[in-house]
Amino acid sequence: MQTAEIHRRWLDFFEKKGHTVVPSASLVSDDPSLMFTVAGMVPFVPYLSGLVPAPFDRATSVQKCIRTNDIEEVGKTPRHGTFFQMCGNFSFGDYFKEGAIRFAWELLTTSEADGGLGFAPEDLWVTVYEEDEEAIALWREHSTLPDERIQRLGKDTNYWSTGQPGPAGPCSEIFYDLGPEYGVDGGPATDDDRYVEIWNLVFMQYEVADVRSKTDFTILGELPRKNIDTGMGLERVAFIKQGVQNMYEIDQVRPVLDRAAEIAGKTYGEDHADDVRLRVIADHVRSGLMLIADGVTPSNEGRGYILRRLLRRVILSMRLLGVEGPCFAELFPVSRDAMQAAYPAVAEDFAFIERAAYAEEKTFLRTLASGIQILDSAVDAAKSANAAVPGDTAFLLHDTHGFPIELTLEIAEEAGVPVDAEVFTSLMQEQRDRAKADAKAKKGQRADLSIYKELRGLGETLFTGYGELVHEGRVLGIVVDGAPVREAHEGDIAELVLSETSLFAESGGQDADQGLIIGDGFEAEVLDVQKPVAGLIVHTVRVVIGTIGIDARAETRVDADYRRGATQAHSGTHIVHAALRDVIGQSAHQTGSYNKAGYLRLDFAHTEALSSETKSEIEEISNLAIRSDYDVVTREMPLDEAKALGAMALFGEKYGDRVRVVDIGGPWSRELCAGTHVSSSAEIGMINLISESSVGSTNRRVESLVGIEAFRNFAAERAIVQQLTGGLKVPRGELVTKVQDLGAQLRAAEKKIAALEAEKLRERVPQLLASAEQLGGVRAVLASLGAVGSADDIRSLALTIREQLGAQPGVVVLAGEAGGKPVVIAATTAAGREAGVRAGALVRTGAQILGGGGGGKDDLAQGGGTDAAQIDAALAEIRRSLGG
């Protein structure tokens, strides 16, 4: 049975049982505490916790998920994958244990011909929480399982909670027995790989508090509305139903594995290490495909970093299989073809997906080439010193150059040199600790979402700001220092939840409104407006006058000037986006944006820098659209209708069933957008592109000033031109030529000065040779040169002196200050190297004292630092290392 067919049967079954079919949410989670959607229940958490009223009593979904916490296990076990699909059925105060157990048994054991999954009852086992007599009785009633295949287990395996105060309850897990050839008898209680968990039924039954550990907490009592949350692993069921050994061999994954093996000239199943690498490739290519399809692009932080890591592990695994060139163009189309039956978007958006993936591959292959050069030098030095490759070098390669530690270890092992893994591990742990501390600090910046549960239950905050700037509402909640309070007093920084507001909350790239909240006897300055949970708007304010209390009437007043600037910038973003697509092509779609009064920033899919001519053309088209005074029309309609009209849905954005469509000039610019906008394009005033830059291998960024800020920038540039023409006494039309001439004169003068300085240094050769001393059996020239033009001057002088030393064992170590920074360069003769003198080792010795680092080969090396005052001390230490 194909994976897409299992997917279809799941949804059909539960739809017939009265469940609302909910499409898979994005892999990019709405939950601010999660980077990705890590489980099928994540999109339903607000409903399961009661934070947001559920819009349905029963629901079902097949949810896309990403987990990378067990990434090192991928390929090694039958069922660890970074991308997986979780089939779920959910009840929100409707059916409970009896329904969940009855539905699960029916779907699993109904024959394939009758629309079920066709599992033989004798192959199934279940586990229940040891004290859950109700669940045991229901399994006996609704299944044909004998008592010995209903096993009781403890809280550590069969009790679910979030680890925080809130809902919790027992669970019941369903396992498939692979057969005696896979392990010992005894059922899931043996914890043997023979028994594969395929479905978990969570009975959300109790309210818990004082959570001391996963198994130690206080049960306050039963929930007023009990919920059901279940999850069936689609890949696990697929590999069982398809009769293969693991999830990497199912129809959605195996084709990539086979293509990778073909490219590498390997046969799957012949070598365990190669098999693991092939599974990693198949898994990670699919994960990369699905992440990019959901708008994630490779970067050095957050979600983009996780994607980058997955893609680079594919490249590394292919390299370890012997493939050094690009291979994504062979692998990604195969994954697309395997996944498009279940997810048509991967085919529809493949042009964007392949552009992002292939650019990342090209970048990383260059990184590998440069990293190998650094590693080769470190390996040579380690060999010469009969030592290990330093752990800090391995960490530098990993952290700064993106060079995988696995490849460092393999190359070093082939050369017969160990790597100081202890230091590397220590540095990695320090980095993780810093990241955890940073994440904890960021997480603590806003109150726990649970404090909004009761407030959100009162209904959505009504936003009236599309049509008015002033509106009166009622204070529903006040939060100070992360805790709910009844009042906020003068001087407090507080979060206010109102029944209605005209203040725009930051979203869709648009910054929050500025303004005031005023009531009887109080006034508060608005510092920020956010939506911490769907449907709830929270105002962060500084109480300027008086005291704000619960139930007080409160008038929201938007700063009209700021809102005008923000609407200009947001509409300007749409116009620049349309102009980009006109000039570059339809592939240049928006991947991110930010706008506020007077400023816009737009990220778009593209791999090459824009020429000056292209930037000018985009700017001109944008301003012509403004001059054309296009009508800006906003309409609300169903999402499907909006898409049928050609409204652009942007990568990474999430949309409800009803959306706002913003047209500028009719279909010229038609996008889904919940931001605020001008009523006609002429109101934008002016677009002034001030910057274009790279924000990753597949994305570019343009920045622009808008409206009065654009005019002020042009006025400032005009003043600069007037000052230059006046000072240089040339007309404006000749200014560029005059500045170019002055630049050429300056460069010629600098070149002449550099030549004179170099000649002056060469005149010191006899004096420096005369200063040579015998140290450790070699003739050594060690000298501080003082301030010099550049490090190249020092290197040239060192090589000249080394040549004068001839065939005798010799070494030259020169140091100086170039550009305010200390530089040390060492050069050895062939006989000096035979005597055991290594330029790279000498440089590292000196650079440590200079507060920096360095390296190179045995014959020539360079280092530097930050403290030029330590040059003499560095040379003294080098002298001691030579035996002086």
mmCIF file of C-alpha atoms in Angstrom, residues 256-588:
data_model
loop_
_atom_site.group_PDB
_atom_site.id
_atom_site.type_symbol
_atom_site.label_atom_id
_atom_site.label_comp_id
_atom_site.label_asym_id
_atom_site.label_seq_id
_atom_site.Cartn_x
_atom_site.Cartn_y
_atom_site.Cartn_z
ATOM 1 C CA VAL A 256 16.328 8.989 -3.616
ATOM 2 C CA LEU A 257 18.371 6.315 -1.861
ATOM 3 C CA ASP A 258 18.590 4.290 -5.079
ATOM 4 C CA ARG A 259 19.608 7.318 -7.166
ATOM 5 C CA ALA A 260 22.305 8.270 -4.638
ATOM 6 C CA ALA A 261 23.657 4.706 -4.702
ATOM 7 C CA GLU A 262 23.700 4.752 -8.505
ATOM 8 C CA ILE A 263 25.616 8.066 -8.593
ATOM 9 C CA ALA A 264 28.149 6.764 -6.053
ATOM 10 C CA GLY A 265 28.516 3.360 -7.713
ATOM 11 C CA LYS A 266 27.379 1.600 -4.531
ATOM 12 C CA THR A 267 25.019 -1.308 -3.942
ATOM 13 C CA TYR A 268 22.598 -0.818 -1.079
ATOM 14 C CA GLY A 269 22.826 -3.643 1.431
ATOM 15 C CA GLU A 270 26.477 -4.540 0.889
ATOM 16 C CA ASP A 271 28.214 -2.277 3.420
ATOM 17 C CA HIS A 272 26.714 -1.040 6.704
ATOM 18 C CA ALA A 273 28.547 2.310 6.765
ATOM 19 C CA ASP A 274 27.561 3.059 3.165
ATOM 20 C CA ASP A 275 23.969 2.029 3.892
ATOM 21 C CA VAL A 276 23.764 4.504 6.771
ATOM 22 C CA ARG A 277 25.072 7.293 4.525
ATOM 23 C CA LEU A 278 22.566 6.446 1.798
ATOM 24 C CA ARG A 279 19.701 6.539 4.312
ATOM 25 C CA VAL A 280 20.885 9.900 5.635
ATOM 26 C CA ILE A 281 20.917 11.244 2.065
ATOM 27 C CA ALA A 282 17.419 9.954 1.302
ATOM 28 C CA ASP A 283 15.977 11.304 4.554
ATOM 29 C CA HIS A 284 17.653 14.707 4.439
ATOM 30 C CA VAL A 285 16.895 15.379 0.773
ATOM 31 C CA ARG A 286 13.203 14.808 1.493
ATOM 32 C CA SER A 287 13.369 17.029 4.587
ATOM 33 C CA GLY A 288 15.139 19.755 2.613
ATOM 34 C CA LEU A 289 12.558 19.545 -0.173
ATOM 35 C CA MET A 290 9.651 19.906 2.276
ATOM 36 C CA LEU A 291 11.247 22.708 4.317
ATOM 37 C CA ILE A 292 12.045 24.825 1.267
ATOM 38 C CA ALA A 293 8.518 24.201 -0.035
ATOM 39 C CA ASP A 294 7.260 25.766 3.210
ATOM 40 C CA GLY A 295 9.392 28.869 2.680
ATOM 41 C CA VAL A 296 12.515 28.068 4.719
ATOM 42 C CA THR A 297 15.784 28.997 2.997
ATOM 43 C CA PRO A 298 19.369 28.190 4.073
ATOM 44 C CA SER A 299 20.944 30.685 6.469
ATOM 45 C CA ASN A 300 23.209 30.879 9.501
ATOM 46 C CA GLU A 301 20.500 31.145 12.133
ATOM 47 C CA GLY A 302 17.232 29.655 13.276
ATOM 48 C CA ARG A 303 15.263 27.475 10.885
ATOM 49 C CA GLY A 304 17.552 28.369 8.004
ATOM 50 C CA TYR A 305 20.517 26.964 9.913
ATOM 51 C CA ILE A 306 18.712 23.646 10.497
ATOM 52 C CA LEU A 307 17.951 23.418 6.778
ATOM 53 C CA ARG A 308 21.552 24.320 5.936
ATOM 54 C CA ARG A 309 22.774 21.574 8.273
ATOM 55 C CA LEU A 310 20.511 18.971 6.640
ATOM 56 C CA LEU A 311 21.614 19.912 3.124
ATOM 57 C CA ARG A 312 25.285 19.941 4.088
ATOM 58 C CA ARG A 313 24.983 16.513 5.713
ATOM 59 C CA VAL A 314 23.734 15.249 2.347
ATOM 60 C CA ILE A 315 26.784 16.718 0.598
ATOM 61 C CA LEU A 316 29.084 15.304 3.281
ATOM 62 C CA SER A 317 27.506 11.843 3.034
ATOM 63 C CA MET A 318 27.868 11.871 -0.755
ATOM 64 C CA ARG A 319 31.499 12.912 -0.356
ATOM 65 C CA LEU A 320 32.116 10.051 2.065
ATOM 66 C CA LEU A 321 30.629 7.776 -0.598
ATOM 67 C CA GLY A 322 33.238 9.099 -3.022
ATOM 68 C CA VAL A 323 31.177 11.731 -4.873
ATOM 69 C CA GLU A 324 32.932 15.120 -4.741
ATOM 70 C CA GLY A 325 30.938 17.049 -7.326
ATOM 71 C CA PRO A 326 27.391 18.473 -7.242
ATOM 72 C CA CYS A 327 24.543 15.957 -7.061
ATOM 73 C CA PHE A 328 21.421 17.870 -5.903
ATOM 74 C CA ALA A 329 20.238 18.251 -9.505
ATOM 75 C CA GLU A 330 20.056 14.440 -9.600
ATOM 76 C CA LEU A 331 18.478 13.894 -6.168
ATOM 77 C CA PHE A 332 15.897 16.642 -5.639
ATOM 78 C CA PRO A 333 13.808 15.912 -8.762
ATOM 79 C CA VAL A 334 13.588 12.277 -7.633
ATOM 80 C CA SER A 335 12.305 13.341 -4.213
ATOM 81 C CA ARG A 336 9.839 15.751 -5.841
ATOM 82 C CA ASP A 337 8.398 12.935 -7.942
ATOM 83 C CA ALA A 338 8.066 10.693 -4.883
ATOM 84 C CA MET A 339 6.292 13.323 -2.751
ATOM 85 C CA GLN A 340 4.065 15.214 -5.174
ATOM 86 C CA ALA A 341 1.143 12.755 -4.999
ATOM 87 C CA ALA A 342 0.654 13.710 -1.347
ATOM 88 C CA TYR A 343 1.966 17.292 -1.602
ATOM 89 C CA PRO A 344 1.399 18.828 -5.073
ATOM 90 C CA ALA A 345 3.049 22.082 -3.948
ATOM 91 C CA VAL A 346 6.517 20.512 -4.181
ATOM 92 C CA ALA A 347 6.027 20.223 -7.945
ATOM 93 C CA GLU A 348 4.305 23.599 -8.322
ATOM 94 C CA ASP A 349 7.086 25.424 -6.458
ATOM 95 C CA PHE A 350 9.992 23.293 -7.637
ATOM 96 C CA ALA A 351 11.691 26.120 -9.520
ATOM 97 C CA PHE A 352 12.113 27.958 -6.221
ATOM 98 C CA ILE A 353 13.071 24.784 -4.333
ATOM 99 C CA GLU A 354 15.793 23.737 -6.756
ATOM 100 C CA ARG A 355 17.233 27.247 -6.930
ATOM 101 C CA ALA A 356 17.580 27.395 -3.149
ATOM 102 C CA ALA A 357 19.015 23.882 -2.824
ATOM 103 C CA TYR A 358 21.444 24.073 -5.735
ATOM 104 C CA ALA A 359 22.828 27.452 -4.635
ATOM 105 C CA GLU A 360 23.479 26.053 -1.146
ATOM 106 C CA GLU A 361 25.256 23.039 -2.620
ATOM 107 C CA LYS A 362 27.468 25.266 -4.766
ATOM 108 C CA THR A 363 28.375 27.425 -1.757
ATOM 109 C CA PHE A 364 29.186 24.472 0.485
ATOM 110 C CA LEU A 365 31.325 22.722 -2.105
ATOM 111 C CA ARG A 366 33.469 25.898 -2.178
ATOM 112 C CA THR A 367 33.564 25.838 1.628
ATOM 113 C CA LEU A 368 34.753 22.242 1.600
ATOM 114 C CA ALA A 369 37.546 23.107 -0.830
ATOM 115 C CA SER A 370 38.851 25.984 1.322
ATOM 116 C CA GLY A 371 38.392 24.003 4.542
ATOM 117 C CA ILE A 372 40.461 21.140 3.205
ATOM 118 C CA GLN A 373 43.357 23.538 2.543
ATOM 119 C CA ILE A 374 43.290 24.717 6.188
ATOM 120 C CA LEU A 375 42.969 21.156 7.442
ATOM 121 C CA ASP A 376 45.839 19.945 5.259
ATOM 122 C CA SER A 377 48.128 22.560 6.851
ATOM 123 C CA ALA A 378 47.000 21.522 10.338
ATOM 124 C CA VAL A 379 47.538 17.838 9.538
ATOM 125 C CA ASP A 380 51.060 18.550 8.183
ATOM 126 C CA ALA A 381 51.935 20.505 11.329
ATOM 127 C CA ALA A 382 50.556 17.742 13.560
ATOM 128 C CA LYS A 383 52.572 15.152 11.679
ATOM 129 C CA SER A 384 55.781 17.167 12.019
ATOM 130 C CA ALA A 385 55.247 17.662 15.738
ATOM 131 C CA ASN A 386 54.022 14.088 16.259
ATOM 132 C CA ALA A 387 50.881 15.557 17.803
ATOM 133 C CA ALA A 388 47.135 15.732 17.258
ATOM 134 C CA VAL A 389 45.281 18.250 15.129
ATOM 135 C CA PRO A 390 44.360 20.927 17.708
ATOM 136 C CA GLY A 391 40.756 20.846 18.893
ATOM 137 C CA ASP A 392 40.439 24.589 18.434
ATOM 138 C CA THR A 393 41.421 24.206 14.762
ATOM 139 C CA ALA A 394 38.731 21.550 14.307
ATOM 140 C CA PHE A 395 36.223 23.851 16.029
ATOM 141 C CA LEU A 396 37.280 26.821 13.887
ATOM 142 C CA LEU A 397 36.729 24.747 10.760
ATOM 143 C CA HIS A 398 33.326 23.627 12.038
ATOM 144 C CA ASP A 399 32.081 26.912 13.469
ATOM 145 C CA THR A 400 33.525 29.532 11.123
ATOM 146 C CA HIS A 401 33.916 27.639 7.852
ATOM 147 C CA GLY A 402 31.009 25.202 8.214
ATOM 148 C CA PHE A 403 33.432 22.285 7.782
ATOM 149 C CA PRO A 404 31.855 19.138 9.320
ATOM 150 C CA ILE A 405 33.740 17.461 12.173
ATOM 151 C CA GLU A 406 33.010 14.085 10.534
ATOM 152 C CA LEU A 407 35.087 15.061 7.509
ATOM 153 C CA THR A 408 37.866 16.490 9.706
ATOM 154 C CA LEU A 409 38.076 13.171 11.573
ATOM 155 C CA GLU A 410 38.084 11.113 8.386
ATOM 156 C CA ILE A 411 40.782 13.154 6.622
ATOM 157 C CA ALA A 412 42.959 13.182 9.757
ATOM 158 C CA GLU A 413 42.479 9.425 10.211
ATOM 159 C CA GLU A 414 43.538 8.764 6.614
ATOM 160 C CA ALA A 415 46.691 10.785 7.286
ATOM 161 C CA GLY A 416 47.373 8.788 10.459
ATOM 162 C CA VAL A 417 46.893 11.805 12.739
ATOM 163 C CA PRO A 418 44.425 12.032 15.642
ATOM 164 C CA VAL A 419 42.221 15.044 16.411
ATOM 165 C CA ASP A 420 42.042 16.539 19.897
ATOM 166 C CA ALA A 421 38.381 15.595 20.307
ATOM 167 C CA GLU A 422 38.311 16.560 23.984
ATOM 168 C CA VAL A 423 39.030 20.232 23.277
ATOM 169 C CA PHE A 424 36.662 20.219 20.292
ATOM 170 C CA THR A 425 33.857 18.726 22.405
ATOM 171 C CA SER A 426 34.502 21.248 25.166
ATOM 172 C CA LEU A 427 34.287 24.183 22.739
ATOM 173 C CA MET A 428 31.117 22.772 21.203
ATOM 174 C CA GLN A 429 29.552 22.449 24.660
ATOM 175 C CA GLU A 430 30.458 26.040 25.488
ATOM 176 C CA GLN A 431 28.733 27.125 22.271
ATOM 177 C CA ARG A 432 25.609 25.080 23.120
ATOM 178 C CA ASP A 433 25.503 26.543 26.620
ATOM 179 C CA ARG A 434 25.645 30.058 25.187
ATOM 180 C CA ALA A 435 22.876 29.227 22.717
ATOM 181 C CA LYS A 436 20.686 27.770 25.489
ATOM 182 C CA ALA A 437 21.228 30.803 27.680
ATOM 183 C CA ASP A 438 20.341 33.088 24.775
ATOM 184 C CA ALA A 439 17.210 31.077 23.958
ATOM 185 C CA LYS A 440 16.160 31.096 27.608
ATOM 186 C CA ALA A 441 16.630 34.869 27.796
ATOM 187 C CA LYS A 442 14.565 35.382 24.639
ATOM 188 C CA LYS A 443 11.849 33.022 25.889
ATOM 189 C CA GLY A 444 11.581 34.977 29.099
ATOM 190 C CA GLN A 445 10.918 38.268 27.389
ATOM 191 C CA ARG A 446 7.146 37.699 27.324
ATOM 192 C CA ALA A 447 4.736 36.259 29.849
ATOM 193 C CA ASP A 448 3.864 32.562 29.691
ATOM 194 C CA LEU A 449 1.168 32.025 27.059
ATOM 195 C CA SER A 450 -0.966 30.190 29.608
ATOM 196 C CA ILE A 451 -1.838 33.482 31.339
ATOM 197 C CA TYR A 452 -3.847 34.454 28.236
ATOM 198 C CA LYS A 453 -5.961 31.285 28.294
ATOM 199 C CA GLU A 454 -8.920 32.743 30.182
ATOM 200 C CA LEU A 455 -8.693 36.053 28.317
ATOM 201 C CA ARG A 456 -8.689 34.384 24.899
ATOM 202 C CA GLY A 457 -11.675 32.327 25.978
ATOM 203 C CA LEU A 458 -13.737 35.544 26.158
ATOM 204 C CA GLY A 459 -13.415 35.945 22.383
ATOM 205 C CA GLU A 460 -11.154 37.528 19.792
ATOM 206 C CA THR A 461 -9.870 41.064 20.149
ATOM 207 C CA LEU A 462 -11.760 43.131 17.593
ATOM 208 C CA PHE A 463 -9.394 45.192 15.417
ATOM 209 C CA THR A 464 -11.102 48.324 14.084
ATOM 210 C CA GLY A 465 -8.007 50.112 12.788
ATOM 211 C CA TYR A 466 -8.583 49.544 9.078
ATOM 212 C CA GLY A 467 -11.300 52.157 9.121
ATOM 213 C CA GLU A 468 -10.582 54.357 12.150
ATOM 214 C CA LEU A 469 -7.680 55.570 14.269
ATOM 215 C CA VAL A 470 -9.603 56.131 17.525
ATOM 216 C CA HIS A 471 -11.808 53.533 19.195
ATOM 217 C CA GLU A 472 -13.103 52.758 22.654
ATOM 218 C CA GLY A 473 -12.926 49.299 24.208
ATOM 219 C CA ARG A 474 -12.800 47.687 27.642
ATOM 220 C CA VAL A 475 -9.768 46.475 29.619
ATOM 221 C CA LEU A 476 -10.098 42.685 29.866
ATOM 222 C CA GLY A 477 -6.700 41.838 31.300
ATOM 223 C CA ILE A 478 -3.502 43.367 32.689
ATOM 224 C CA VAL A 479 -0.131 41.616 32.928
ATOM 225 C CA VAL A 480 2.861 43.065 34.809
ATOM 226 C CA ASP A 481 6.211 41.232 35.058
ATOM 227 C CA GLY A 482 4.677 38.144 33.469
ATOM 228 C CA ALA A 483 1.823 37.790 35.986
ATOM 229 C CA PRO A 484 -1.851 38.825 35.772
ATOM 230 C CA VAL A 485 -2.817 41.747 38.025
ATOM 231 C CA ARG A 486 -5.951 43.783 38.708
ATOM 232 C CA GLU A 487 -4.294 47.178 38.261
ATOM 233 C CA ALA A 488 -1.319 48.860 36.586
ATOM 234 C CA HIS A 489 0.012 52.018 38.220
ATOM 235 C CA GLU A 490 1.866 55.109 37.061
ATOM 236 C CA GLY A 491 5.392 54.157 35.938
ATOM 237 C CA ASP A 492 4.540 50.466 35.332
ATOM 238 C CA ILE A 493 5.366 48.681 32.093
ATOM 239 C CA ALA A 494 2.283 46.576 31.538
ATOM 240 C CA GLU A 495 0.563 44.432 28.924
ATOM 241 C CA LEU A 496 -3.056 45.337 28.283
ATOM 242 C CA VAL A 497 -5.673 43.141 26.640
ATOM 243 C CA LEU A 498 -8.659 45.112 25.378
ATOM 244 C CA SER A 499 -11.982 43.979 23.970
ATOM 245 C CA GLU A 500 -11.444 46.208 20.906
ATOM 246 C CA THR A 501 -8.564 48.249 19.534
ATOM 247 C CA SER A 502 -7.643 50.501 16.637
ATOM 248 C CA LEU A 503 -3.900 49.869 17.177
ATOM 249 C CA PHE A 504 -2.269 47.579 14.596
ATOM 250 C CA ALA A 505 -0.322 44.612 16.012
ATOM 251 C CA GLU A 506 2.995 43.768 14.336
ATOM 252 C CA SER A 507 2.359 41.193 11.622
ATOM 253 C CA GLY A 508 2.965 40.492 7.960
ATOM 254 C CA GLY A 509 6.213 42.450 8.079
ATOM 255 C CA GLN A 510 4.534 45.653 9.274
ATOM 256 C CA ASP A 511 5.716 47.197 12.529
ATOM 257 C CA ALA A 512 3.240 47.879 15.315
ATOM 258 C CA ASP A 513 1.416 51.196 15.571
ATOM 259 C CA GLN A 514 2.514 53.919 17.920
ATOM 260 C CA GLY A 515 -0.044 55.824 19.958
ATOM 261 C CA LEU A 516 -1.796 56.211 23.311
ATOM 262 C CA ILE A 517 -4.390 54.394 25.397
ATOM 263 C CA ILE A 518 -6.468 56.865 27.410
ATOM 264 C CA GLY A 519 -9.259 56.420 29.939
ATOM 265 C CA ASP A 520 -10.891 58.064 32.928
ATOM 266 C CA GLY A 521 -7.954 59.228 35.032
ATOM 267 C CA PHE A 522 -5.204 57.409 33.165
ATOM 268 C CA GLU A 523 -2.989 57.692 30.115
ATOM 269 C CA ALA A 524 -0.546 55.102 28.749
ATOM 270 C CA GLU A 525 2.091 55.350 26.020
ATOM 271 C CA VAL A 526 2.019 52.395 23.610
ATOM 272 C CA LEU A 527 5.440 50.752 23.312
ATOM 273 C CA ASP A 528 4.496 47.676 21.288
ATOM 274 C CA VAL A 529 1.468 45.747 20.007
ATOM 275 C CA GLN A 530 1.697 41.991 19.401
ATOM 276 C CA LYS A 531 -0.419 38.862 18.856
ATOM 277 C CA PRO A 532 1.051 36.264 21.246
ATOM 278 C CA VAL A 533 -1.767 33.833 20.420
ATOM 279 C CA ALA A 534 -4.184 33.749 17.509
ATOM 280 C CA GLY A 535 -7.008 36.220 17.904
ATOM 281 C CA LEU A 536 -5.594 38.035 20.938
ATOM 282 C CA ILE A 537 -3.969 41.483 20.647
ATOM 283 C CA VAL A 538 -1.706 42.548 23.505
ATOM 284 C CA HIS A 539 -0.554 46.160 24.006
ATOM 285 C CA THR A 540 2.690 46.772 25.877
ATOM 286 C CA VAL A 541 2.414 50.206 27.484
ATOM 287 C CA ARG A 542 4.106 52.563 29.926
ATOM 288 C CA VAL A 543 1.534 54.006 32.319
ATOM 289 C CA VAL A 544 2.199 57.750 32.192
ATOM 290 C CA ILE A 545 -0.667 59.043 34.352
ATOM 291 C CA GLY A 546 -2.963 57.378 36.894
ATOM 292 C CA THR A 547 -4.002 53.767 37.415
ATOM 293 C CA ILE A 548 -5.518 51.345 34.895
ATOM 294 C CA GLY A 549 -7.928 48.735 36.255
ATOM 295 C CA ILE A 550 -9.785 45.705 34.945
ATOM 296 C CA ASP A 551 -13.098 46.594 33.199
ATOM 297 C CA ALA A 552 -12.067 50.243 32.706
ATOM 298 C CA ARG A 553 -13.162 51.912 29.475
ATOM 299 C CA ALA A 554 -10.085 52.609 27.355
ATOM 300 C CA GLU A 555 -9.755 54.625 24.168
ATOM 301 C CA THR A 556 -7.021 53.594 21.727
ATOM 302 C CA ARG A 557 -5.545 56.498 19.758
ATOM 303 C CA VAL A 558 -3.232 55.717 16.852
ATOM 304 C CA ASP A 559 -0.433 58.206 16.083
ATOM 305 C CA ALA A 560 -1.798 59.425 12.734
ATOM 306 C CA ASP A 561 1.589 60.537 11.336
ATOM 307 C CA TYR A 562 3.226 57.228 12.179
ATOM 308 C CA ARG A 563 0.327 55.212 10.720
ATOM 309 C CA ARG A 564 0.449 57.306 7.525
ATOM 310 C CA GLY A 565 4.158 56.537 7.159
ATOM 311 C CA ALA A 566 3.593 52.850 7.893
ATOM 312 C CA THR A 567 0.838 52.523 5.297
ATOM 313 C CA GLN A 568 3.037 54.295 2.739
ATOM 314 C CA ALA A 569 5.852 51.851 3.453
ATOM 315 C CA HIS A 570 3.633 48.752 3.362
ATOM 316 C CA SER A 571 1.981 49.718 0.075
ATOM 317 C CA GLY A 572 5.456 50.687 -1.176
ATOM 318 C CA THR A 573 6.640 47.150 -0.371
ATOM 319 C CA HIS A 574 3.925 45.712 -2.622
ATOM 320 C CA ILE A 575 4.922 48.100 -5.406
ATOM 321 C CA VAL A 576 8.648 47.288 -5.172
ATOM 322 C CA HIS A 577 7.766 43.573 -5.151
ATOM 323 C CA ALA A 578 5.728 43.969 -8.345
ATOM 324 C CA ALA A 579 8.522 46.020 -9.956
ATOM 325 C CA LEU A 580 11.084 43.350 -9.076
ATOM 326 C CA ARG A 581 8.969 40.674 -10.719
ATOM 327 C CA ASP A 582 8.498 42.892 -13.785
ATOM 328 C CA VAL A 583 12.249 43.415 -14.181
ATOM 329 C CA ILE A 584 13.791 40.140 -12.984
ATOM 330 C CA GLY A 585 10.947 37.704 -13.619
ATOM 331 C CA GLN A 586 8.213 35.900 -11.731
ATOM 332 C CA SER A 587 10.750 33.818 -9.788
ATOM 333 C CA ALA A 588 11.777 36.914 -7.781
#
